[in-house]
Amino acid sequence: MPYTSFASFALAFFLALTPATRADSAQSGSFIVSENGHPVGTAGFKFAPNAAGFESASSVNVQMQGLNYALSKTEQLDTARHLKHVLLSGTVNGSAANVIAKPDGDKLLLNISANGHSSTTRLETHPSAVFLPDFDPGALETLLALAAAQNGRDLWAIIPKQAGSVQPVQLATYADEQGTLNGKTITVHHVVATIAGAQTTLFSGADNQLLQAELPQPGFALV
C-alpha cells in the first residue's frame, strides 16, 4: 500500500492453495496469512483469460494487534502477463488509499490518492514489471509465471508505497523439494526473490502455481 511501511512486523504467508491449472486457463488460490504461526487473516486471487489476455483480482484481509489491513486489486494483463491496467483500493489502520497504474508511452503512470492527498508519478517502464502490494498472492503468482517464461531474468516489481518505485527482482533458485498437496506427494520448486534488499521465499508447484510464500521483515525471525 502507498505511504505505509510494515517494517515493524514479522509476517509470513502460510498458504493453503486451491491448485491452479495451466497458465493459460482460469486459476484461483485461497490462503491463510499467519504471523509466527498464528492465523491473522486471509488472502486470495483469481485469474481468468479473456480476448486480450487475462483479468486478475486479489483480495487481502489482515487483522492483528497494531494492524488492520484490507486490499482489493483488479488488473488487466496481456497474453504474456504484462501489465496493462491496475486498480487498487485498500485501508491500513483506518486510512484509505487508492492507486491506479498503467503504461503511458515509455513511462508507467501511477496515480495515488491517500490521506486526502493525490499525486501522480511517472516511473520507468519495464515490460515484465509486477505490481506488488503487500500480502498480495496474485502478484506473486504473476511473478512466478513471468519468471518461468523468462528463466528468471529481467524481472521488476512496482512498489506502490510513498510516491511509488520500480525495483529489480533478483531470483535465486534452490533444489526442488517434496511436499504434499491434497494428500498427494508433489514436487515443490523453491526460489528466493530479492526486491529492494528484502528477500521473499517462494514455493511453487509443477505448473509454477504459488503454494507458500515467506515474507521476511527486518529484525524478526520467520516461522
PDB file of N, CA, C and O in Angstrom, residues 113-181:
ATOM      1  N   SER A 113      -4.014   8.231  -4.402  1.00  0.00           N
ATOM      2  CA  SER A 113      -4.817   9.078  -3.521  1.00  0.00           C
ATOM      3  C   SER A 113      -4.760   8.471  -2.130  1.00  0.00           C
ATOM      4  O   SER A 113      -5.155   7.317  -1.930  1.00  0.00           O
ATOM      5  N   ALA A 114      -4.273   9.240  -1.146  1.00  0.00           N
ATOM      6  CA  ALA A 114      -4.138   8.734   0.217  1.00  0.00           C
ATOM      7  C   ALA A 114      -4.096   9.904   1.178  1.00  0.00           C
ATOM      8  O   ALA A 114      -3.523  10.956   0.878  1.00  0.00           O
ATOM      9  N   ASN A 115      -4.712   9.725   2.349  1.00  0.00           N
ATOM     10  CA  ASN A 115      -4.701  10.753   3.395  1.00  0.00           C
ATOM     11  C   ASN A 115      -5.199  12.103   2.887  1.00  0.00           C
ATOM     12  O   ASN A 115      -4.709  13.154   3.301  1.00  0.00           O
ATOM     13  N   GLY A 116      -6.158  12.092   1.982  1.00  0.00           N
ATOM     14  CA  GLY A 116      -6.710  13.332   1.468  1.00  0.00           C
ATOM     15  C   GLY A 116      -5.855  14.031   0.439  1.00  0.00           C
ATOM     16  O   GLY A 116      -6.172  15.146   0.017  1.00  0.00           O
ATOM     17  N   HIS A 117      -4.774  13.402  -0.013  1.00  0.00           N
ATOM     18  CA  HIS A 117      -3.873  13.996  -0.991  1.00  0.00           C
ATOM     19  C   HIS A 117      -3.780  13.085  -2.215  1.00  0.00           C
ATOM     20  O   HIS A 117      -3.889  11.868  -2.110  1.00  0.00           O
ATOM     21  N   SER A 118      -3.544  13.703  -3.355  1.00  0.00           N
ATOM     22  CA  SER A 118      -3.373  12.950  -4.602  1.00  0.00           C
ATOM     23  C   SER A 118      -2.030  13.297  -5.212  1.00  0.00           C
ATOM     24  O   SER A 118      -1.553  14.431  -5.102  1.00  0.00           O
ATOM     25  N   SER A 119      -1.415  12.305  -5.843  1.00  0.00           N
ATOM     26  CA  SER A 119      -0.133  12.536  -6.513  1.00  0.00           C
ATOM     27  C   SER A 119      -0.066  11.692  -7.772  1.00  0.00           C
ATOM     28  O   SER A 119      -0.720  10.661  -7.883  1.00  0.00           O
ATOM     29  N   THR A 120       0.730  12.159  -8.713  1.00  0.00           N
ATOM     30  CA  THR A 120       0.963  11.432  -9.960  1.00  0.00           C
ATOM     31  C   THR A 120       2.459  11.253 -10.143  1.00  0.00           C
ATOM     32  O   THR A 120       3.227  12.226 -10.037  1.00  0.00           O
ATOM     33  N   THR A 121       2.872  10.028 -10.396  1.00  0.00           N
ATOM     34  CA  THR A 121       4.281   9.715 -10.589  1.00  0.00           C
ATOM     35  C   THR A 121       4.447   9.007 -11.920  1.00  0.00           C
ATOM     36  O   THR A 121       3.627   8.164 -12.293  1.00  0.00           O
ATOM     37  N   ARG A 122       5.503   9.362 -12.633  1.00  0.00           N
ATOM     38  CA  ARG A 122       5.867   8.646 -13.859  1.00  0.00           C
ATOM     39  C   ARG A 122       7.148   7.863 -13.594  1.00  0.00           C
ATOM     40  O   ARG A 122       8.186   8.438 -13.304  1.00  0.00           O
ATOM     41  N   LEU A 123       7.031   6.558 -13.677  1.00  0.00           N
ATOM     42  CA  LEU A 123       8.153   5.677 -13.393  1.00  0.00           C
ATOM     43  C   LEU A 123       8.690   5.074 -14.686  1.00  0.00           C
ATOM     44  O   LEU A 123       7.983   4.999 -15.691  1.00  0.00           O
ATOM     45  N   GLU A 124       9.930   4.622 -14.630  1.00  0.00           N
ATOM     46  CA  GLU A 124      10.489   3.901 -15.763  1.00  0.00           C
ATOM     47  C   GLU A 124       9.672   2.633 -16.002  1.00  0.00           C
ATOM     48  O   GLU A 124       9.318   1.924 -15.059  1.00  0.00           O
ATOM     49  N   THR A 125       9.341   2.374 -17.250  1.00  0.00           N
ATOM     50  CA  THR A 125       8.510   1.206 -17.537  1.00  0.00           C
ATOM     51  C   THR A 125       9.371   0.026 -17.973  1.00  0.00           C
ATOM     52  O   THR A 125      10.416   0.194 -18.616  1.00  0.00           O
ATOM     53  N   HIS A 126       8.939  -1.153 -17.578  1.00  0.00           N
ATOM     54  CA  HIS A 126       9.580  -2.404 -17.976  1.00  0.00           C
ATOM     55  C   HIS A 126       8.470  -3.385 -18.335  1.00  0.00           C
ATOM     56  O   HIS A 126       7.494  -3.512 -17.585  1.00  0.00           O
ATOM     57  N   PRO A 127       8.582  -4.088 -19.443  1.00  0.00           N
ATOM     58  CA  PRO A 127       7.514  -5.000 -19.846  1.00  0.00           C
ATOM     59  C   PRO A 127       7.167  -6.029 -18.776  1.00  0.00           C
ATOM     60  O   PRO A 127       5.999  -6.341 -18.566  1.00  0.00           O
ATOM     61  N   SER A 128       8.184  -6.543 -18.086  1.00  0.00           N
ATOM     62  CA  SER A 128       7.960  -7.617 -17.113  1.00  0.00           C
ATOM     63  C   SER A 128       7.967  -7.080 -15.687  1.00  0.00           C
ATOM     64  O   SER A 128       8.636  -7.614 -14.805  1.00  0.00           O
ATOM     65  N   ALA A 129       7.223  -6.006 -15.465  1.00  0.00           N
ATOM     66  CA  ALA A 129       7.103  -5.424 -14.126  1.00  0.00           C
ATOM     67  C   ALA A 129       5.803  -5.890 -13.490  1.00  0.00           C
ATOM     68  O   ALA A 129       4.739  -5.828 -14.106  1.00  0.00           O
ATOM     69  N   VAL A 130       5.895  -6.367 -12.244  1.00  0.00           N
ATOM     70  CA  VAL A 130       4.742  -6.883 -11.498  1.00  0.00           C
ATOM     71  C   VAL A 130       4.328  -5.836 -10.477  1.00  0.00           C
ATOM     72  O   VAL A 130       5.154  -5.341  -9.700  1.00  0.00           O
ATOM     73  N   PHE A 131       3.039  -5.489 -10.460  1.00  0.00           N
ATOM     74  CA  PHE A 131       2.507  -4.565  -9.461  1.00  0.00           C
ATOM     75  C   PHE A 131       2.392  -5.336  -8.152  1.00  0.00           C
ATOM     76  O   PHE A 131       1.617  -6.278  -8.049  1.00  0.00           O
ATOM     77  N   LEU A 132       3.160  -4.933  -7.116  1.00  0.00           N
ATOM     78  CA  LEU A 132       3.404  -5.789  -5.953  1.00  0.00           C
ATOM     79  C   LEU A 132       3.052  -5.088  -4.644  1.00  0.00           C
ATOM     80  O   LEU A 132       3.926  -4.602  -3.932  1.00  0.00           O
ATOM     81  N   PRO A 133       1.763  -5.055  -4.270  1.00  0.00           N
ATOM     82  CA  PRO A 133       1.395  -4.572  -2.931  1.00  0.00           C
ATOM     83  C   PRO A 133       1.752  -5.614  -1.871  1.00  0.00           C
ATOM     84  O   PRO A 133       2.003  -6.780  -2.172  1.00  0.00           O
ATOM     85  N   ASP A 134       1.721  -5.190  -0.613  1.00  0.00           N
ATOM     86  CA  ASP A 134       1.976  -6.115   0.482  1.00  0.00           C
ATOM     87  C   ASP A 134       0.900  -7.198   0.538  1.00  0.00           C
ATOM     88  O   ASP A 134      -0.281  -6.931   0.317  1.00  0.00           O
ATOM     89  N   PHE A 135       1.329  -8.408   0.832  1.00  0.00           N
ATOM     90  CA  PHE A 135       0.459  -9.560   1.091  1.00  0.00           C
ATOM     91  C   PHE A 135      -0.307 -10.063  -0.136  1.00  0.00           C
ATOM     92  O   PHE A 135      -1.226 -10.868   0.012  1.00  0.00           O
ATOM     93  N   ASP A 136       0.005  -9.620  -1.311  1.00  0.00           N
ATOM     94  CA  ASP A 136      -0.817  -9.913  -2.494  1.00  0.00           C
ATOM     95  C   ASP A 136      -0.379 -11.222  -3.145  1.00  0.00           C
ATOM     96  O   ASP A 136       0.634 -11.273  -3.851  1.00  0.00           O
ATOM     97  N   PRO A 137      -1.119 -12.328  -2.970  1.00  0.00           N
ATOM     98  CA  PRO A 137      -0.707 -13.594  -3.580  1.00  0.00           C
ATOM     99  C   PRO A 137      -0.842 -13.585  -5.095  1.00  0.00           C
ATOM    100  O   PRO A 137      -0.118 -14.299  -5.789  1.00  0.00           O
ATOM    101  N   GLY A 138      -1.790 -12.799  -5.643  1.00  0.00           N
ATOM    102  CA  GLY A 138      -1.926 -12.715  -7.094  1.00  0.00           C
ATOM    103  C   GLY A 138      -0.692 -12.126  -7.746  1.00  0.00           C
ATOM    104  O   GLY A 138      -0.275 -12.568  -8.824  1.00  0.00           O
ATOM    105  N   ALA A 139      -0.091 -11.127  -7.107  1.00  0.00           N
ATOM    106  CA  ALA A 139       1.140 -10.542  -7.636  1.00  0.00           C
ATOM    107  C   ALA A 139       2.276 -11.557  -7.630  1.00  0.00           C
ATOM    108  O   ALA A 139       3.073 -11.636  -8.579  1.00  0.00           O
ATOM    109  N   LEU A 140       2.362 -12.359  -6.571  1.00  0.00           N
ATOM    110  CA  LEU A 140       3.411 -13.379  -6.504  1.00  0.00           C
ATOM    111  C   LEU A 140       3.170 -14.483  -7.527  1.00  0.00           C
ATOM    112  O   LEU A 140       4.125 -15.017  -8.103  1.00  0.00           O
ATOM    113  N   GLU A 141       1.905 -14.818  -7.780  1.00  0.00           N
ATOM    114  CA  GLU A 141       1.589 -15.791  -8.825  1.00  0.00           C
ATOM    115  C   GLU A 141       2.026 -15.274 -10.196  1.00  0.00           C
ATOM    116  O   GLU A 141       2.594 -16.014 -11.011  1.00  0.00           O
ATOM    117  N   THR A 142       1.781 -13.988 -10.456  1.00  0.00           N
ATOM    118  CA  THR A 142       2.223 -13.386 -11.717  1.00  0.00           C
ATOM    119  C   THR A 142       3.738 -13.390 -11.824  1.00  0.00           C
ATOM    120  O   THR A 142       4.307 -13.682 -12.884  1.00  0.00           O
ATOM    121  N   LEU A 143       4.415 -13.067 -10.721  1.00  0.00           N
ATOM    122  CA  LEU A 143       5.871 -13.081 -10.717  1.00  0.00           C
ATOM    123  C   LEU A 143       6.417 -14.464 -11.053  1.00  0.00           C
ATOM    124  O   LEU A 143       7.366 -14.593 -11.846  1.00  0.00           O
ATOM    125  N   LEU A 144       5.822 -15.506 -10.490  1.00  0.00           N
ATOM    126  CA  LEU A 144       6.269 -16.867 -10.791  1.00  0.00           C
ATOM    127  C   LEU A 144       6.049 -17.219 -12.256  1.00  0.00           C
ATOM    128  O   LEU A 144       6.896 -17.866 -12.886  1.00  0.00           O
ATOM    129  N   ALA A 145       4.921 -16.799 -12.820  1.00  0.00           N
ATOM    130  CA  ALA A 145       4.645 -17.085 -14.228  1.00  0.00           C
ATOM    131  C   ALA A 145       5.650 -16.384 -15.135  1.00  0.00           C
ATOM    132  O   ALA A 145       6.152 -16.967 -16.102  1.00  0.00           O
ATOM    133  N   LEU A 146       5.955 -15.121 -14.848  1.00  0.00           N
ATOM    134  CA  LEU A 146       6.925 -14.388 -15.650  1.00  0.00           C
ATOM    135  C   LEU A 146       8.326 -14.980 -15.486  1.00  0.00           C
ATOM    136  O   LEU A 146       9.086 -15.073 -16.460  1.00  0.00           O
ATOM    137  N   ALA A 147       8.655 -15.379 -14.260  1.00  0.00           N
ATOM    138  CA  ALA A 147       9.975 -15.972 -14.024  1.00  0.00           C
ATOM    139  C   ALA A 147      10.147 -17.250 -14.827  1.00  0.00           C
ATOM    140  O   ALA A 147      11.218 -17.510 -15.403  1.00  0.00           O
ATOM    141  N   ALA A 148       9.092 -18.081 -14.904  1.00  0.00           N
ATOM    142  CA  ALA A 148       9.171 -19.320 -15.671  1.00  0.00           C
ATOM    143  C   ALA A 148       9.323 -19.028 -17.160  1.00  0.00           C
ATOM    144  O   ALA A 148      10.065 -19.721 -17.863  1.00  0.00           O
ATOM    145  N   ALA A 149       8.636 -18.010 -17.642  1.00  0.00           N
ATOM    146  CA  ALA A 149       8.686 -17.683 -19.070  1.00  0.00           C
ATOM    147  C   ALA A 149      10.007 -17.064 -19.477  1.00  0.00           C
ATOM    148  O   ALA A 149      10.418 -17.183 -20.638  1.00  0.00           O
ATOM    149  N   GLN A 150      10.694 -16.421 -18.531  1.00  0.00           N
ATOM    150  CA  GLN A 150      11.905 -15.658 -18.861  1.00  0.00           C
ATOM    151  C   GLN A 150      13.140 -16.186 -18.163  1.00  0.00           C
ATOM    152  O   GLN A 150      14.144 -15.483 -18.062  1.00  0.00           O
ATOM    153  N   ASN A 151      13.076 -17.416 -17.684  1.00  0.00           N
ATOM    154  CA  ASN A 151      14.216 -18.031 -16.994  1.00  0.00           C
ATOM    155  C   ASN A 151      14.722 -17.159 -15.849  1.00  0.00           C
ATOM    156  O   ASN A 151      15.930 -17.088 -15.590  1.00  0.00           O
ATOM    157  N   GLY A 152      13.788 -16.479 -15.178  1.00  0.00           N
ATOM    158  CA  GLY A 152      14.140 -15.693 -14.007  1.00  0.00           C
ATOM    159  C   GLY A 152      14.880 -14.407 -14.290  1.00  0.00           C
ATOM    160  O   GLY A 152      15.442 -13.802 -13.370  1.00  0.00           O
ATOM    161  N   ARG A 153      14.847 -13.937 -15.537  1.00  0.00           N
ATOM    162  CA  ARG A 153      15.639 -12.754 -15.914  1.00  0.00           C
ATOM    163  C   ARG A 153      14.743 -11.561 -16.248  1.00  0.00           C
ATOM    164  O   ARG A 153      13.606 -11.722 -16.644  1.00  0.00           O
ATOM    165  N   ASP A 154      15.313 -10.364 -16.080  1.00  0.00           N
ATOM    166  CA  ASP A 154      14.667  -9.111 -16.463  1.00  0.00           C
ATOM    167  C   ASP A 154      13.294  -8.979 -15.816  1.00  0.00           C
ATOM    168  O   ASP A 154      12.305  -8.662 -16.478  1.00  0.00           O
ATOM    169  N   LEU A 155      13.239  -9.193 -14.505  1.00  0.00           N
ATOM    170  CA  LEU A 155      12.012  -9.064 -13.740  1.00  0.00           C
ATOM    171  C   LEU A 155      12.068  -7.814 -12.876  1.00  0.00           C
ATOM    172  O   LEU A 155      13.128  -7.464 -12.341  1.00  0.00           O
ATOM    173  N   TRP A 156      10.914  -7.162 -12.723  1.00  0.00           N
ATOM    174  CA  TRP A 156      10.843  -5.909 -11.975  1.00  0.00           C
ATOM    175  C   TRP A 156       9.594  -5.906 -11.113  1.00  0.00           C
ATOM    176  O   TRP A 156       8.616  -6.577 -11.430  1.00  0.00           O
ATOM    177  N   ALA A 157       9.629  -5.139 -10.035  1.00  0.00           N
ATOM    178  CA  ALA A 157       8.480  -5.001  -9.140  1.00  0.00           C
ATOM    179  C   ALA A 157       8.117  -3.524  -9.020  1.00  0.00           C
ATOM    180  O   ALA A 157       8.985  -2.680  -8.772  1.00  0.00           O
ATOM    181  N   ILE A 158       6.827  -3.234  -9.205  1.00  0.00           N
ATOM    182  CA  ILE A 158       6.292  -1.896  -8.978  1.00  0.00           C
ATOM    183  C   ILE A 158       5.807  -1.855  -7.538  1.00  0.00           C
ATOM    184  O   ILE A 158       4.887  -2.581  -7.168  1.00  0.00           O
ATOM    185  N   ILE A 159       6.429  -1.021  -6.706  1.00  0.00           N
ATOM    186  CA  ILE A 159       6.124  -0.954  -5.283  1.00  0.00           C
ATOM    187  C   ILE A 159       5.245   0.269  -5.028  1.00  0.00           C
ATOM    188  O   ILE A 159       5.715   1.407  -5.126  1.00  0.00           O
ATOM    189  N   PRO A 160       3.946   0.083  -4.700  1.00  0.00           N
ATOM    190  CA  PRO A 160       3.040   1.225  -4.541  1.00  0.00           C
ATOM    191  C   PRO A 160       3.074   1.812  -3.139  1.00  0.00           C
ATOM    192  O   PRO A 160       2.059   1.857  -2.433  1.00  0.00           O
ATOM    193  N   LYS A 161       4.246   2.270  -2.712  1.00  0.00           N
ATOM    194  CA  LYS A 161       4.398   2.916  -1.413  1.00  0.00           C
ATOM    195  C   LYS A 161       4.971   4.309  -1.623  1.00  0.00           C
ATOM    196  O   LYS A 161       5.756   4.525  -2.556  1.00  0.00           O
ATOM    197  N   GLN A 162       4.606   5.229  -0.715  1.00  0.00           N
ATOM    198  CA  GLN A 162       5.025   6.612  -0.867  1.00  0.00           C
ATOM    199  C   GLN A 162       4.642   7.102  -2.263  1.00  0.00           C
ATOM    200  O   GLN A 162       3.505   6.990  -2.662  1.00  0.00           O
ATOM    201  N   ALA A 163       5.601   7.586  -3.030  1.00  0.00           N
ATOM    202  CA  ALA A 163       5.308   8.049  -4.394  1.00  0.00           C
ATOM    203  C   ALA A 163       5.392   6.916  -5.408  1.00  0.00           C
ATOM    204  O   ALA A 163       5.102   7.127  -6.588  1.00  0.00           O
ATOM    205  N   GLY A 164       5.774   5.718  -4.963  1.00  0.00           N
ATOM    206  CA  GLY A 164       5.920   4.592  -5.870  1.00  0.00           C
ATOM    207  C   GLY A 164       7.338   4.453  -6.384  1.00  0.00           C
ATOM    208  O   GLY A 164       8.079   5.433  -6.501  1.00  0.00           O
ATOM    209  N   SER A 165       7.735   3.229  -6.683  1.00  0.00           N
ATOM    210  CA  SER A 165       9.070   2.980  -7.233  1.00  0.00           C
ATOM    211  C   SER A 165       9.042   1.692  -8.031  1.00  0.00           C
ATOM    212  O   SER A 165       8.128   0.872  -7.896  1.00  0.00           O
ATOM    213  N   VAL A 166      10.049   1.515  -8.877  1.00  0.00           N
ATOM    214  CA  VAL A 166      10.237   0.276  -9.627  1.00  0.00           C
ATOM    215  C   VAL A 166      11.586  -0.309  -9.212  1.00  0.00           C
ATOM    216  O   VAL A 166      12.612   0.374  -9.287  1.00  0.00           O
ATOM    217  N   GLN A 167      11.565  -1.565  -8.758  1.00  0.00           N
ATOM    218  CA  GLN A 167      12.762  -2.205  -8.240  1.00  0.00           C
ATOM    219  C   GLN A 167      13.065  -3.470  -9.031  1.00  0.00           C
ATOM    220  O   GLN A 167      12.150  -4.213  -9.395  1.00  0.00           O
ATOM    221  N   PRO A 168      14.367  -3.750  -9.310  1.00  0.00           N
ATOM    222  CA  PRO A 168      14.707  -5.018  -9.958  1.00  0.00           C
ATOM    223  C   PRO A 168      14.452  -6.190  -9.022  1.00  0.00           C
ATOM    224  O   PRO A 168      14.543  -6.065  -7.798  1.00  0.00           O
ATOM    225  N   VAL A 169      14.106  -7.326  -9.602  1.00  0.00           N
ATOM    226  CA  VAL A 169      13.887  -8.559  -8.847  1.00  0.00           C
ATOM    227  C   VAL A 169      15.000  -9.534  -9.213  1.00  0.00           C
ATOM    228  O   VAL A 169      15.166  -9.891 -10.384  1.00  0.00           O
ATOM    229  N   GLN A 170      15.748  -9.958  -8.210  1.00  0.00           N
ATOM    230  CA  GLN A 170      16.803 -10.944  -8.403  1.00  0.00           C
ATOM    231  C   GLN A 170      16.319 -12.280  -7.853  1.00  0.00           C
ATOM    232  O   GLN A 170      15.909 -12.371  -6.694  1.00  0.00           O
ATOM    233  N   LEU A 171      16.368 -13.321  -8.690  1.00  0.00           N
ATOM    234  CA  LEU A 171      15.895 -14.637  -8.271  1.00  0.00           C
ATOM    235  C   LEU A 171      17.059 -15.587  -8.062  1.00  0.00           C
ATOM    236  O   LEU A 171      17.973 -15.653  -8.882  1.00  0.00           O
ATOM    237  N   ALA A 172      17.015 -16.328  -6.970  1.00  0.00           N
ATOM    238  CA  ALA A 172      17.966 -17.414  -6.717  1.00  0.00           C
ATOM    239  C   ALA A 172      17.166 -18.712  -6.637  1.00  0.00           C
ATOM    240  O   ALA A 172      16.190 -18.797  -5.880  1.00  0.00           O
ATOM    241  N   THR A 173      17.568 -19.714  -7.416  1.00  0.00           N
ATOM    242  CA  THR A 173      16.845 -20.975  -7.485  1.00  0.00           C
ATOM    243  C   THR A 173      17.543 -22.027  -6.634  1.00  0.00           C
ATOM    244  O   THR A 173      18.761 -22.210  -6.731  1.00  0.00           O
ATOM    245  N   TYR A 174      16.769 -22.723  -5.818  1.00  0.00           N
ATOM    246  CA  TYR A 174      17.295 -23.772  -4.960  1.00  0.00           C
ATOM    247  C   TYR A 174      16.767 -25.131  -5.417  1.00  0.00           C
ATOM    248  O   TYR A 174      15.878 -25.213  -6.265  1.00  0.00           O
ATOM    249  N   ALA A 175      17.322 -26.177  -4.855  1.00  0.00           N
ATOM    250  CA  ALA A 175      16.919 -27.532  -5.247  1.00  0.00           C
ATOM    251  C   ALA A 175      15.449 -27.765  -4.950  1.00  0.00           C
ATOM    252  O   ALA A 175      14.903 -27.258  -3.957  1.00  0.00           O
ATOM    253  N   ASP A 176      14.804 -28.535  -5.838  1.00  0.00           N
ATOM    254  CA  ASP A 176      13.407 -28.899  -5.608  1.00  0.00           C
ATOM    255  C   ASP A 176      13.273 -29.696  -4.313  1.00  0.00           C
ATOM    256  O   ASP A 176      14.200 -30.390  -3.878  1.00  0.00           O
ATOM    257  N   GLU A 177      12.078 -29.597  -3.720  1.00  0.00           N
ATOM    258  CA  GLU A 177      11.769 -30.339  -2.514  1.00  0.00           C
ATOM    259  C   GLU A 177      10.514 -31.167  -2.754  1.00  0.00           C
ATOM    260  O   GLU A 177       9.852 -31.034  -3.783  1.00  0.00           O
ATOM    261  N   GLN A 178      10.193 -32.038  -1.815  1.00  0.00           N
ATOM    262  CA  GLN A 178       8.980 -32.841  -1.896  1.00  0.00           C
ATOM    263  C   GLN A 178       7.969 -32.322  -0.874  1.00  0.00           C
ATOM    264  O   GLN A 178       8.323 -32.006   0.260  1.00  0.00           O
ATOM    265  N   GLY A 179       6.723 -32.207  -1.316  1.00  0.00           N
ATOM    266  CA  GLY A 179       5.668 -31.749  -0.437  1.00  0.00           C
ATOM    267  C   GLY A 179       4.413 -32.571  -0.642  1.00  0.00           C
ATOM    268  O   GLY A 179       4.385 -33.506  -1.445  1.00  0.00           O
ATOM    269  N   THR A 180       3.358 -32.218   0.103  1.00  0.00           N
ATOM    270  CA  THR A 180       2.078 -32.907  -0.006  1.00  0.00           C
ATOM    271  C   THR A 180       0.981 -31.886  -0.238  1.00  0.00           C
ATOM    272  O   THR A 180       0.910 -30.872   0.464  1.00  0.00           O
ATOM    273  N   LEU A 181       0.140 -32.122  -1.239  1.00  0.00           N
ATOM    274  CA  LEU A 181      -0.993 -31.255  -1.551  1.00  0.00           C
ATOM    275  C   LEU A 181      -2.216 -32.134  -1.772  1.00  0.00           C
ATOM    276  O   LEU A 181      -2.189 -33.041  -2.610  1.00  0.00           O
TER     277      LEU A 181
END
